[in-house]
Each structure stands twice: as C-alpha cells, then as structure tokens.
C-alpha cells in the first residue's frame, strides 16, 4: 500500500511540474491554498519522514523550481527584472554556503527556507510573459483566498472557539483580551486584496472592486496589526500624491470605509468585546510611550544587531554572517533571540550588503517603472502594492506567497520594457 501511495505521489508531482511549465496558475493556486491553510490558519499538514517533516509547500516550491529552470533554459521569458532577481538569489545562495560552513547545514537551511521560497516563486512567475488578463486573473484568485481568510477571521473574532490555529498562540493584552485572529502576514494578505480593489475601482468604477475595498479594509482595522495599518496608509498616500485629481475620487469611498470600520467596532463591542476601544487607544498611544513601546524595543534591537555586525569588520558588512546566524541581543532587561522584526536588517545580517542591495534595487526600480507606466490601472495597482510591501518589511519578514506577488510585479516591469522596445522599433520603421 505504501509503495502505491508513493508511486501515485510521484506521478501527481510529475503532472504538476508539467502543468507548471505551461500555466502559472498551476503553482499560484496551490501556493495560495497552502499559505491560507498552513500559515494563516495554522494547520499542520506535514508528514514525518525519518527525522524531518515534509509539507505540501515544500513539494510545490520544488515543482516551481524545476518548472522555472526549464522555462529559463528554453528562453520562455527573460528580462532585466529576471536578471536582477537571479542576482538576488545568487547572493543569497552564497550566504547559504557561508552559513552551512559556519553554523552547519541544518541551521543554515532553516534560516534560508523562507528566503528560498520567496525567491523561487518570484523567479517562477518572472519566467512567464504576464499580460493584463493574467494580472487581473491573479488578483481575482488572490481576492477569493483573502475572502475565505476574512470569513475565518470574522468567525474567530466573534467566537474564539472557531480558531483552528493549533500552534502556540500569541496572546495580545489589548485586542479582545484574546489571541489575534490572524498573524500579521494574514492581515497583510487581506490588506493587499483591499488595496487592489481600491486602485482598480478608481478608473473602472466596477462595483465588485469597490465592495472588495469596503469589505476588507475595515477588517484590516479590527485585526489590530499596526504595521499593516501603516502599510495600507502608505499605499493610499502614495496613490493620492501620484495622481491627486483621480485620487480625490477615493474620498467618498474612504469615508464609507471609515463608517463601516466604526460600525464594526461598535458591533463587536455590543457582542461583549468592550476592550475594543481600549485596544484602539493603546494602538495609538503605545508607540509614543518609550517605556513600553514596541517600536522602541525593535529599533533598539536593530541598533544592537547592526552595530555588532559592523563591528566585526568589512567582510561581515559586505557578505554577512551567512544563514543560520542567531539574533541574540540584549534589549533593556530582556534577552531576545528571535527574528529582528525587520526584513532588511535580517537580509543584511545573513547576506550583507551584497545580498541586500540587489533586493532593494529590485524594489526601487520596480517602483520607478510603476510610476511611469502608461496604463493607469496597472500603475496605481503596482504603486500601492510595492509601497505597502516595502513598509511591511520594516517590521516583519514576508510570507512565502509574497514571492508570487513580487514575481507578478516584476513581470509587469518586464512587460512594460518589452512594450517600450516594440514602440521604439515601430518608430524606427523596423
């Protein structure tokens, strides 16, 4: 029986790889399902194999890596964004080798895993020629997944017994005197769907996209993740200043979103969650209180880690310590050993400036290309998503599904370059 299951699994994996070489949806849909179920809902779908655990996302990313390799070799799609992303992966691979030599293979691979998944998924999507229909279909798939996640979050906020998260809960002293319904990465997932709905509704005036923003943004407010709030506000602010005339058309919708948010808070309070008002007050006042501010201890931790790395010399600054390095630091009266809570600091510590600068280059040039995109809908959507992702990285690391988002945004950059090159050839009479 075991042999039959293994054979069936191998056949299924080969079919997925074959489909992945032809359609990006063959990887995107399983990745989003895995992200929602395994990460945001917290269900453990792994199975034990000898001394390690194998998860569905491991096999999905392996299929994406094989498909991306085949497509890159056959020259299915290449461009400047793909080359920069390959440079990012190459620099991270060097940091992995350094980490394996210094800290051992196990610790290095554990630290590298999330970066590997984001990198492979981004490279996979970049191997496709993405058009307007592809990006719209991608956003629809993302919105469906965000809708299911939102439904779950609402149920958990109404009654915590609906929670499926079997991992250790992070208990908040503020929100609903209970665990947060979703981690920050889950709140960002929903916020991105809302931002897409907001930006697409500006030009097309389609009711479904407006309803998406009005439904999702109030939920993002009550999920109580301040970094996600700031990321959303940054996206909206950049959208307003890049096109003030059209951006002002958002004001009635933003007012409606504010009304719905207030109503949602009142509704939750009426259900017995009287600490909601206290939670929101703390959300505003806590960052300003240096004695208990999470911003304060995070900044102090970044200073400790970066100063220590710089003090170890030029090689550490340029190439980092390698994946697997610990983040042990003393903050006030406490000793902290977990993530730096900053994507850029984490990349610098692991891969140095050599690993960080191409990553920032990819983000910066993607944003620049978005600002000069002639297609208004794609321009606004790219701007709000890139801005929100860059801000989110200041306090958290990305979950693996963001590799799909980065790949799509990079693919649009490549599409834009191809359109400009074709226009130049047309003007030259070629």
Short mmCIF file of C-alpha atoms in Angstrom, two decimals:
data_model
loop_
_atom_site.label_atom_id
_atom_site.label_comp_id
_atom_site.label_asym_id
_atom_site.label_seq_id
_atom_site.Cartn_x
_atom_site.Cartn_y
_atom_site.Cartn_z
CA UNK A 1 0.00 0.00 0.00
CA UNK A 2 2.83 2.40 0.87
CA UNK A 3 4.53 1.73 -2.46
CA UNK A 4 1.28 2.52 -4.32
CA UNK A 5 0.90 5.82 -2.46
CA UNK A 6 4.50 6.78 -3.21
CA UNK A 7 4.04 5.92 -6.90
CA UNK A 8 0.80 7.94 -7.04
CA UNK A 9 2.56 10.86 -5.38
CA UNK A 10 5.43 10.75 -7.88
CA UNK A 11 3.00 10.66 -10.82
CA UNK A 12 1.00 13.57 -9.38
CA UNK A 13 4.19 15.56 -8.81
CA UNK A 14 5.30 14.99 -12.41
CA UNK A 15 1.90 16.13 -13.69
CA UNK A 16 2.10 19.29 -11.56
CA UNK A 17 5.59 20.02 -12.91
CA UNK A 18 4.35 19.56 -16.48
CA UNK A 19 1.37 21.85 -15.87
CA UNK A 20 3.60 24.39 -14.13
CA UNK A 21 5.73 24.70 -17.27
CA UNK A 22 2.66 25.78 -19.21
CA UNK A 23 0.47 27.82 -16.83
CA UNK A 24 1.45 29.93 -13.83
CA UNK A 25 -1.88 29.09 -12.17
CA UNK A 26 -0.67 25.51 -11.68
CA UNK A 27 1.67 26.84 -8.97
CA UNK A 28 -0.07 30.05 -7.86
CA UNK A 29 -3.32 28.38 -6.77
CA UNK A 30 -1.67 25.61 -4.67
CA UNK A 31 0.68 28.18 -3.11
CA UNK A 32 -2.21 30.40 -2.02
CA UNK A 33 -4.15 27.42 -0.68
CA UNK A 34 -1.09 26.28 1.26
CA UNK A 35 -0.48 29.79 2.62
CA UNK A 36 -4.05 30.18 3.84
CA UNK A 37 -4.34 26.70 5.37
CA UNK A 38 -0.83 26.11 6.76
CA UNK A 39 0.32 29.59 7.74
CA UNK A 40 -2.65 31.87 8.29
CA UNK A 41 -4.98 29.22 9.72
CA UNK A 42 -2.09 27.45 11.43
CA UNK A 43 -2.98 23.88 10.47
CA UNK A 44 -0.13 21.38 10.35
CA UNK A 45 -0.38 19.38 7.11
CA UNK A 46 3.14 17.98 7.23
CA UNK A 47 4.07 14.36 7.45
CA UNK A 48 7.04 12.81 9.16
CA UNK A 49 9.83 11.37 7.03
CA UNK A 50 12.71 9.90 9.04
CA UNK A 51 13.98 12.82 11.14
CA UNK A 52 12.30 15.65 9.27
CA UNK A 53 8.83 16.84 8.26
CA UNK A 54 7.67 17.34 4.68
CA UNK A 55 4.98 19.91 3.95
CA UNK A 56 2.88 20.45 0.80
CA UNK A 57 4.56 23.80 0.20
CA UNK A 58 7.94 22.03 0.03
CA UNK A 59 6.78 19.96 -2.94
CA UNK A 60 5.00 22.91 -4.56
CA UNK A 61 8.15 25.05 -4.41
CA UNK A 62 10.24 22.15 -5.73
CA UNK A 63 7.85 21.86 -8.70
CA UNK A 64 8.09 25.64 -9.22
CA UNK A 65 11.90 25.47 -9.13
CA UNK A 66 12.01 22.70 -11.75
CA UNK A 67 9.48 24.50 -13.97
CA UNK A 68 11.32 27.82 -13.64
CA UNK A 69 14.61 26.13 -14.56
CA UNK A 70 13.09 24.52 -17.64
CA UNK A 71 11.47 27.77 -18.73
CA UNK A 72 14.66 29.78 -18.16
CA UNK A 73 16.72 27.26 -20.15
CA UNK A 74 14.25 27.26 -23.03
CA UNK A 75 14.19 31.05 -23.00
CA UNK A 76 10.46 31.31 -22.40
CA UNK A 77 10.78 34.78 -20.90
CA UNK A 78 13.82 36.81 -19.93
CA UNK A 79 14.23 40.43 -18.94
CA UNK A 80 16.04 42.84 -16.67
CA UNK A 81 13.74 42.03 -13.73
CA UNK A 82 14.54 38.32 -14.08
CA UNK A 83 18.26 39.04 -14.20
CA UNK A 84 18.15 41.19 -11.06
CA UNK A 85 16.09 38.56 -9.27
CA UNK A 86 18.58 35.89 -10.29
CA UNK A 87 21.33 38.09 -8.87
CA UNK A 88 19.39 38.32 -5.60
CA UNK A 89 19.07 34.53 -5.45
CA UNK A 90 22.75 34.06 -6.30
CA UNK A 91 23.81 36.38 -3.47
CA UNK A 92 21.52 34.59 -1.02
CA UNK A 93 22.90 31.23 -2.20
CA UNK A 94 26.42 32.44 -1.35
CA UNK A 95 25.18 33.39 2.10
CA UNK A 96 23.70 29.91 2.43
CA UNK A 97 27.04 28.31 1.57
CA UNK A 98 28.75 30.57 4.08
CA UNK A 99 26.19 29.68 6.73
CA UNK A 100 26.50 25.95 6.12
CA UNK A 101 30.25 26.17 6.56
CA UNK A 102 29.98 28.26 9.73
CA UNK A 103 26.82 27.13 11.50
CA UNK A 104 26.14 23.73 9.95
CA UNK A 105 23.71 22.61 7.23
CA UNK A 106 20.64 22.28 9.47
CA UNK A 107 20.71 25.78 10.98
CA UNK A 108 21.65 27.35 7.64
CA UNK A 109 18.83 25.65 5.74
CA UNK A 110 16.27 26.55 8.41
CA UNK A 111 17.24 30.21 8.17
CA UNK A 112 17.33 30.11 4.38
CA UNK A 113 13.99 28.33 3.85
CA UNK A 114 11.66 31.35 3.78
CA UNK A 115 14.03 33.32 1.53
CA UNK A 116 14.34 30.33 -0.79
CA UNK A 117 10.57 30.01 -1.16
CA UNK A 118 10.07 33.72 -1.87
CA UNK A 119 12.97 33.70 -4.33
CA UNK A 120 11.90 30.57 -6.22
CA UNK A 121 8.27 31.63 -6.53
CA UNK A 122 9.30 35.08 -7.74
CA UNK A 123 11.65 33.61 -10.33
CA UNK A 124 8.97 31.16 -11.46
CA UNK A 125 6.40 33.90 -12.16
CA UNK A 126 9.07 36.02 -13.85
CA UNK A 127 9.58 33.24 -16.38
CA UNK A 128 6.13 33.98 -17.85
CA UNK A 129 5.07 36.78 -20.15
CA UNK A 130 2.40 38.36 -17.97
CA UNK A 131 -0.35 40.38 -19.63
CA UNK A 132 -3.28 42.43 -18.36
CA UNK A 133 -5.58 39.41 -18.31
CA UNK A 134 -3.04 37.40 -16.32
CA UNK A 135 -2.63 40.06 -13.68
CA UNK A 136 -6.39 40.55 -13.37
CA UNK A 137 -6.88 36.79 -13.02
CA UNK A 138 -4.14 36.68 -10.40
CA UNK A 139 -5.81 39.44 -8.39
CA UNK A 140 -9.17 37.65 -8.58
CA UNK A 141 -7.59 34.42 -7.28
CA UNK A 142 -5.86 36.39 -4.50
CA UNK A 143 -9.14 38.13 -3.60
CA UNK A 144 -11.01 34.79 -3.36
CA UNK A 145 -8.34 33.43 -0.99
CA UNK A 146 -8.45 36.67 1.03
CA UNK A 147 -12.24 36.43 1.21
CA UNK A 148 -12.10 32.93 2.69
CA UNK A 149 -9.44 34.07 5.15
CA UNK A 150 -11.58 37.08 6.08
CA UNK A 151 -14.59 34.88 6.79
CA UNK A 152 -12.48 32.77 9.12
CA UNK A 153 -11.11 35.88 10.88
CA UNK A 154 -14.60 37.26 11.46
CA UNK A 155 -15.76 33.97 12.97
CA UNK A 156 -12.74 33.85 15.29
CA UNK A 157 -13.30 37.45 16.43
CA UNK A 158 -16.95 36.67 17.19
CA UNK A 159 -16.15 33.40 18.97
CA UNK A 160 -12.56 32.31 19.62
CA UNK A 161 -13.65 28.65 19.67
CA UNK A 162 -13.67 28.82 15.87
CA UNK A 163 -9.89 29.22 15.89
CA UNK A 164 -8.07 26.43 14.03
CA UNK A 165 -4.59 27.57 14.96
CA UNK A 166 -3.01 24.61 16.74
CA UNK A 167 0.40 26.23 17.13
CA UNK A 168 1.29 28.27 20.19
CA UNK A 169 -0.91 31.35 20.25
CA UNK A 170 0.45 34.84 20.53
CA UNK A 171 -1.74 36.34 23.24
CA UNK A 172 -2.33 40.07 22.99
CA UNK A 173 -3.04 42.08 26.12
CA UNK A 174 -5.05 44.53 24.09
CA UNK A 175 -7.21 43.12 21.33
CA UNK A 176 -10.40 41.43 22.57
CA UNK A 177 -8.44 40.11 25.61
CA UNK A 178 -7.79 37.13 23.35
CA UNK A 179 -5.34 35.91 20.70
CA UNK A 180 -5.21 37.80 17.44
CA UNK A 181 -7.42 36.17 14.86
CA UNK A 182 -4.64 36.20 12.25
CA UNK A 183 -0.88 36.82 12.23
CA UNK A 184 0.42 40.00 10.62
CA UNK A 185 1.15 38.14 7.38
CA UNK A 186 -2.53 37.14 7.20
CA UNK A 187 -3.69 40.71 7.78
CA UNK A 188 -1.34 41.87 5.01
CA UNK A 189 -2.79 39.20 2.70
CA UNK A 190 -6.27 40.69 3.16
CA UNK A 191 -4.99 44.27 3.00
CA UNK A 192 -3.37 43.64 -0.37
CA UNK A 193 -6.69 42.44 -1.80
CA UNK A 194 -8.33 45.58 -0.42
CA UNK A 195 -5.65 47.85 -1.94
CA UNK A 196 -6.05 46.17 -5.32
CA UNK A 197 -9.81 46.70 -5.11
CA UNK A 198 -9.28 50.34 -4.18
CA UNK A 199 -6.88 51.05 -7.03
CA UNK A 200 -8.85 49.16 -9.70
CA UNK A 201 -12.06 50.93 -8.74
CA UNK A 202 -10.57 54.37 -9.43
CA UNK A 203 -10.67 54.09 -13.19
CA UNK A 204 -13.04 51.27 -13.97
CA UNK A 205 -15.66 52.18 -11.34
CA UNK A 206 -16.57 48.49 -11.09
CA UNK A 207 -18.84 47.78 -8.13
CA UNK A 208 -17.20 44.42 -7.19
CA UNK A 209 -13.79 46.05 -6.72
CA UNK A 210 -15.33 48.82 -4.62
CA UNK A 211 -17.14 46.27 -2.49
CA UNK A 212 -13.84 44.44 -2.02
CA UNK A 213 -12.19 47.54 -0.56
CA UNK A 214 -15.18 48.46 1.60
CA UNK A 215 -15.42 44.92 2.99
CA UNK A 216 -11.74 44.18 3.56
CA UNK A 217 -10.25 47.46 4.84
CA UNK A 218 -12.48 47.69 7.97
CA UNK A 219 -11.49 44.11 8.77
CA UNK A 220 -7.83 45.09 8.47
CA UNK A 221 -8.50 47.80 11.07
CA UNK A 222 -10.04 45.46 13.63
CA UNK A 223 -7.39 42.78 13.13
CA UNK A 224 -5.07 45.07 15.10
CA UNK A 225 -1.76 44.92 13.29
CA UNK A 226 -0.33 48.40 13.30
CA UNK A 227 2.38 47.63 10.74
CA UNK A 228 -0.33 46.59 8.30
CA UNK A 229 -2.25 49.78 9.07
CA UNK A 230 0.82 51.84 8.23
CA UNK A 231 1.44 49.78 5.08
CA UNK A 232 -2.12 50.42 3.89
CA UNK A 233 -1.91 54.13 4.68
CA UNK A 234 1.41 54.36 2.85
CA UNK A 235 -0.12 52.76 -0.24
CA UNK A 236 -3.10 55.13 -0.18
CA UNK A 237 -0.87 58.17 0.45
CA UNK A 238 1.43 57.35 -2.47
CA UNK A 239 -1.62 56.78 -4.65
CA UNK A 240 -3.00 60.21 -3.71
CA UNK A 241 0.20 62.14 -4.34
CA UNK A 242 1.00 60.45 -7.66
CA UNK A 243 -2.41 61.29 -9.13
CA UNK A 244 -4.23 63.81 -6.89
CA UNK A 245 -7.06 64.50 -9.36
CA UNK A 246 -8.16 60.91 -9.66
CA UNK A 247 -7.08 60.11 -6.14
CA UNK A 248 -9.66 62.54 -4.75
CA UNK A 249 -12.31 60.26 -6.20
CA UNK A 250 -11.37 57.87 -3.40
CA UNK A 251 -12.58 60.23 -0.68
CA UNK A 252 -16.26 59.15 -0.67
CA UNK A 253 -15.13 55.52 -0.60
CA UNK A 254 -12.64 56.17 2.20
CA UNK A 255 -15.35 57.91 4.22
CA UNK A 256 -17.61 54.91 3.69
CA UNK A 257 -14.79 52.60 4.80
CA UNK A 258 -14.37 54.72 7.95
CA UNK A 259 -18.09 54.48 8.70
CA UNK A 260 -18.08 50.71 8.20
CA UNK A 261 -15.00 50.41 10.46
CA UNK A 262 -16.67 52.36 13.26
CA UNK A 263 -19.85 50.33 12.87
CA UNK A 264 -17.82 47.11 13.01
CA UNK A 265 -16.15 48.21 16.24
CA UNK A 266 -19.49 49.14 17.79
CA UNK A 267 -20.92 45.79 16.72
CA UNK A 268 -18.05 43.91 18.31
CA UNK A 269 -18.45 45.96 21.48
CA UNK A 270 -22.16 45.12 21.58
CA UNK A 271 -21.21 41.43 21.45
CA UNK A 272 -19.31 41.83 24.70
CA UNK A 273 -15.88 42.85 23.40
CA UNK A 274 -15.74 46.04 25.46
CA UNK A 275 -11.95 46.24 25.28
CA UNK A 276 -12.03 47.18 21.61
CA UNK A 277 -12.00 50.90 22.43
CA UNK A 278 -9.11 50.34 24.84
CA UNK A 279 -7.30 48.36 22.16
CA UNK A 280 -7.53 51.18 19.64
CA UNK A 281 -6.46 53.73 22.23
CA UNK A 282 -3.41 51.63 23.05
CA UNK A 283 -2.70 51.23 19.34
CA UNK A 284 -2.26 54.98 19.10
CA UNK A 285 -0.69 55.76 22.47
CA UNK A 286 1.59 52.73 22.97
CA UNK A 287 4.07 53.63 20.19
CA UNK A 288 4.53 57.04 21.84
CA UNK A 289 5.29 55.63 25.28
CA UNK A 290 9.02 54.89 25.27
CA UNK A 291 8.71 52.71 28.38
CA UNK A 292 6.56 50.04 26.72
CA UNK A 293 6.68 50.95 23.04
CA UNK A 294 7.17 48.01 20.67
CA UNK A 295 8.71 50.47 18.23
CA UNK A 296 11.29 51.44 20.83
CA UNK A 297 12.47 47.93 21.61
CA UNK A 298 12.52 46.98 17.94
CA UNK A 299 14.67 49.97 16.99
CA UNK A 300 16.97 49.28 19.92
CA UNK A 301 17.28 45.67 18.80
CA UNK A 302 18.11 46.70 15.22
CA UNK A 303 20.81 49.03 16.51
CA UNK A 304 22.34 46.26 18.60
CA UNK A 305 22.38 43.73 15.75
CA UNK A 306 23.61 46.10 13.05
CA UNK A 307 26.29 47.66 15.28
CA UNK A 308 27.57 44.22 16.23
CA UNK A 309 27.74 43.17 12.57
CA UNK A 310 29.55 46.36 11.55
CA UNK A 311 31.99 45.91 14.42
CA UNK A 312 33.08 42.54 13.04
CA UNK A 313 34.75 44.10 10.03
CA UNK A 314 34.38 44.72 6.27
CA UNK A 315 33.83 41.07 5.31
CA UNK A 316 30.85 40.80 7.65
CA UNK A 317 29.46 44.09 6.32
CA UNK A 318 29.79 43.02 2.69
CA UNK A 319 28.86 39.33 2.85
CA UNK A 320 27.08 38.88 6.18
CA UNK A 321 27.50 36.00 8.62
CA UNK A 322 25.60 33.53 6.44
CA UNK A 323 22.20 31.97 7.01
CA UNK A 324 21.90 30.29 10.36
CA UNK A 325 23.28 33.19 12.41
CA UNK A 326 21.40 33.81 15.64
CA UNK A 327 19.73 37.11 16.51
CA UNK A 328 20.54 37.04 20.22
CA UNK A 329 20.54 40.54 21.66
CA UNK A 330 20.06 42.34 24.94
CA UNK A 331 17.19 44.86 24.99
CA UNK A 332 16.67 46.64 28.29
CA UNK A 333 16.35 43.96 30.95
CA UNK A 334 15.47 41.21 28.49
CA UNK A 335 17.42 38.83 26.26
CA UNK A 336 15.80 38.35 22.85
CA UNK A 337 16.76 35.62 20.38
CA UNK A 338 14.02 35.63 17.73
CA UNK A 339 13.67 37.44 14.40
CA UNK A 340 14.95 41.03 14.11
CA UNK A 341 11.43 42.08 13.05
CA UNK A 342 12.89 43.83 10.02
CA UNK A 343 13.33 42.18 6.64
CA UNK A 344 16.15 44.49 5.57
CA UNK A 345 18.11 44.04 8.79
CA UNK A 346 17.64 40.28 8.54
CA UNK A 347 18.98 40.17 4.98
CA UNK A 348 21.92 42.37 5.96
CA UNK A 349 22.83 40.14 8.90
CA UNK A 350 22.66 36.98 6.77
CA UNK A 351 23.91 38.14 3.36
CA UNK A 352 25.48 41.54 3.98
CA UNK A 353 25.28 44.50 1.63
CA UNK A 354 25.98 42.15 -1.29
CA UNK A 355 22.71 40.34 -0.61
CA UNK A 356 20.71 43.40 0.43
CA UNK A 357 21.47 45.90 -2.34
CA UNK A 358 20.16 43.85 -5.32
CA UNK A 359 16.96 43.20 -3.35
CA UNK A 360 16.47 46.92 -2.69
CA UNK A 361 17.40 47.62 -6.33
CA UNK A 362 14.62 45.28 -7.45
CA UNK A 363 12.10 47.05 -5.23
CA UNK A 364 13.28 50.56 -6.10
CA UNK A 365 13.39 50.05 -9.84
CA UNK A 366 10.04 48.22 -9.80
CA UNK A 367 8.53 51.24 -8.09
CA UNK A 368 10.16 53.63 -10.58
CA UNK A 369 8.84 51.60 -13.53
CA UNK A 370 5.40 51.59 -11.92
CA UNK A 371 5.41 55.38 -11.66
CA UNK A 372 5.98 55.79 -15.41
CA UNK A 373 3.61 53.03 -16.58
CA UNK A 374 1.25 54.42 -19.24
CA UNK A 375 -1.54 52.06 -18.13
CA UNK A 376 -3.28 53.92 -15.31
CA UNK A 377 -4.84 50.86 -13.69
CA UNK A 378 -1.61 48.89 -13.60
CA UNK A 379 0.34 51.96 -12.49
CA UNK A 380 -1.81 52.63 -9.44
CA UNK A 381 -2.05 48.96 -8.50
CA UNK A 382 1.69 48.45 -8.70
CA UNK A 383 2.38 51.61 -6.69
CA UNK A 384 0.11 50.74 -3.77
CA UNK A 385 1.31 47.14 -3.59
CA UNK A 386 5.02 47.96 -3.78
CA UNK A 387 4.68 50.76 -1.22
CA UNK A 388 2.79 48.54 1.22
CA UNK A 389 5.28 45.69 0.85
CA UNK A 390 8.27 47.96 1.44
CA UNK A 391 6.69 49.36 4.61
CA UNK A 392 5.65 45.93 5.89
CA UNK A 393 9.26 44.80 5.56
CA UNK A 394 10.29 47.35 8.18
CA UNK A 395 8.67 45.29 10.93
CA UNK A 396 8.26 41.77 9.53
CA UNK A 397 9.58 39.25 7.05
CA UNK A 398 7.47 38.21 4.06
CA UNK A 399 5.50 35.01 3.99
CA UNK A 400 6.22 32.76 1.00
CA UNK A 401 3.11 33.71 -1.03
CA UNK A 402 4.58 37.20 -1.40
CA UNK A 403 7.06 35.64 -3.84
CA UNK A 404 4.11 35.34 -6.24
CA UNK A 405 3.23 38.99 -5.74
CA UNK A 406 6.81 40.15 -6.28
CA UNK A 407 7.08 37.96 -9.36
CA UNK A 408 3.89 39.44 -10.82
CA UNK A 409 5.05 43.00 -10.16
CA UNK A 410 8.43 42.22 -11.72
CA UNK A 411 6.75 40.56 -14.71
CA UNK A 412 4.75 43.73 -15.30
CA UNK A 413 8.03 45.64 -15.33
CA UNK A 414 9.35 43.24 -18.00
CA UNK A 415 6.11 43.59 -19.97
CA UNK A 416 6.50 47.37 -19.82
CA UNK A 417 10.09 47.15 -21.11
CA UNK A 418 9.01 44.88 -23.96
CA UNK A 419 6.23 47.29 -24.97
CA UNK A 420 8.67 50.23 -24.97
CA UNK A 421 11.18 48.27 -27.07
CA UNK A 422 8.45 47.35 -29.58
CA UNK A 423 7.40 51.01 -29.80
CA UNK A 424 10.97 52.11 -30.49
CA UNK A 425 11.27 49.54 -33.27
CA UNK A 426 7.99 50.70 -34.75
CA UNK A 427 9.14 54.32 -34.71
CA UNK A 428 12.38 53.29 -36.37
CA UNK A 429 10.39 51.58 -39.11
CA UNK A 430 11.74 48.12 -38.31
#
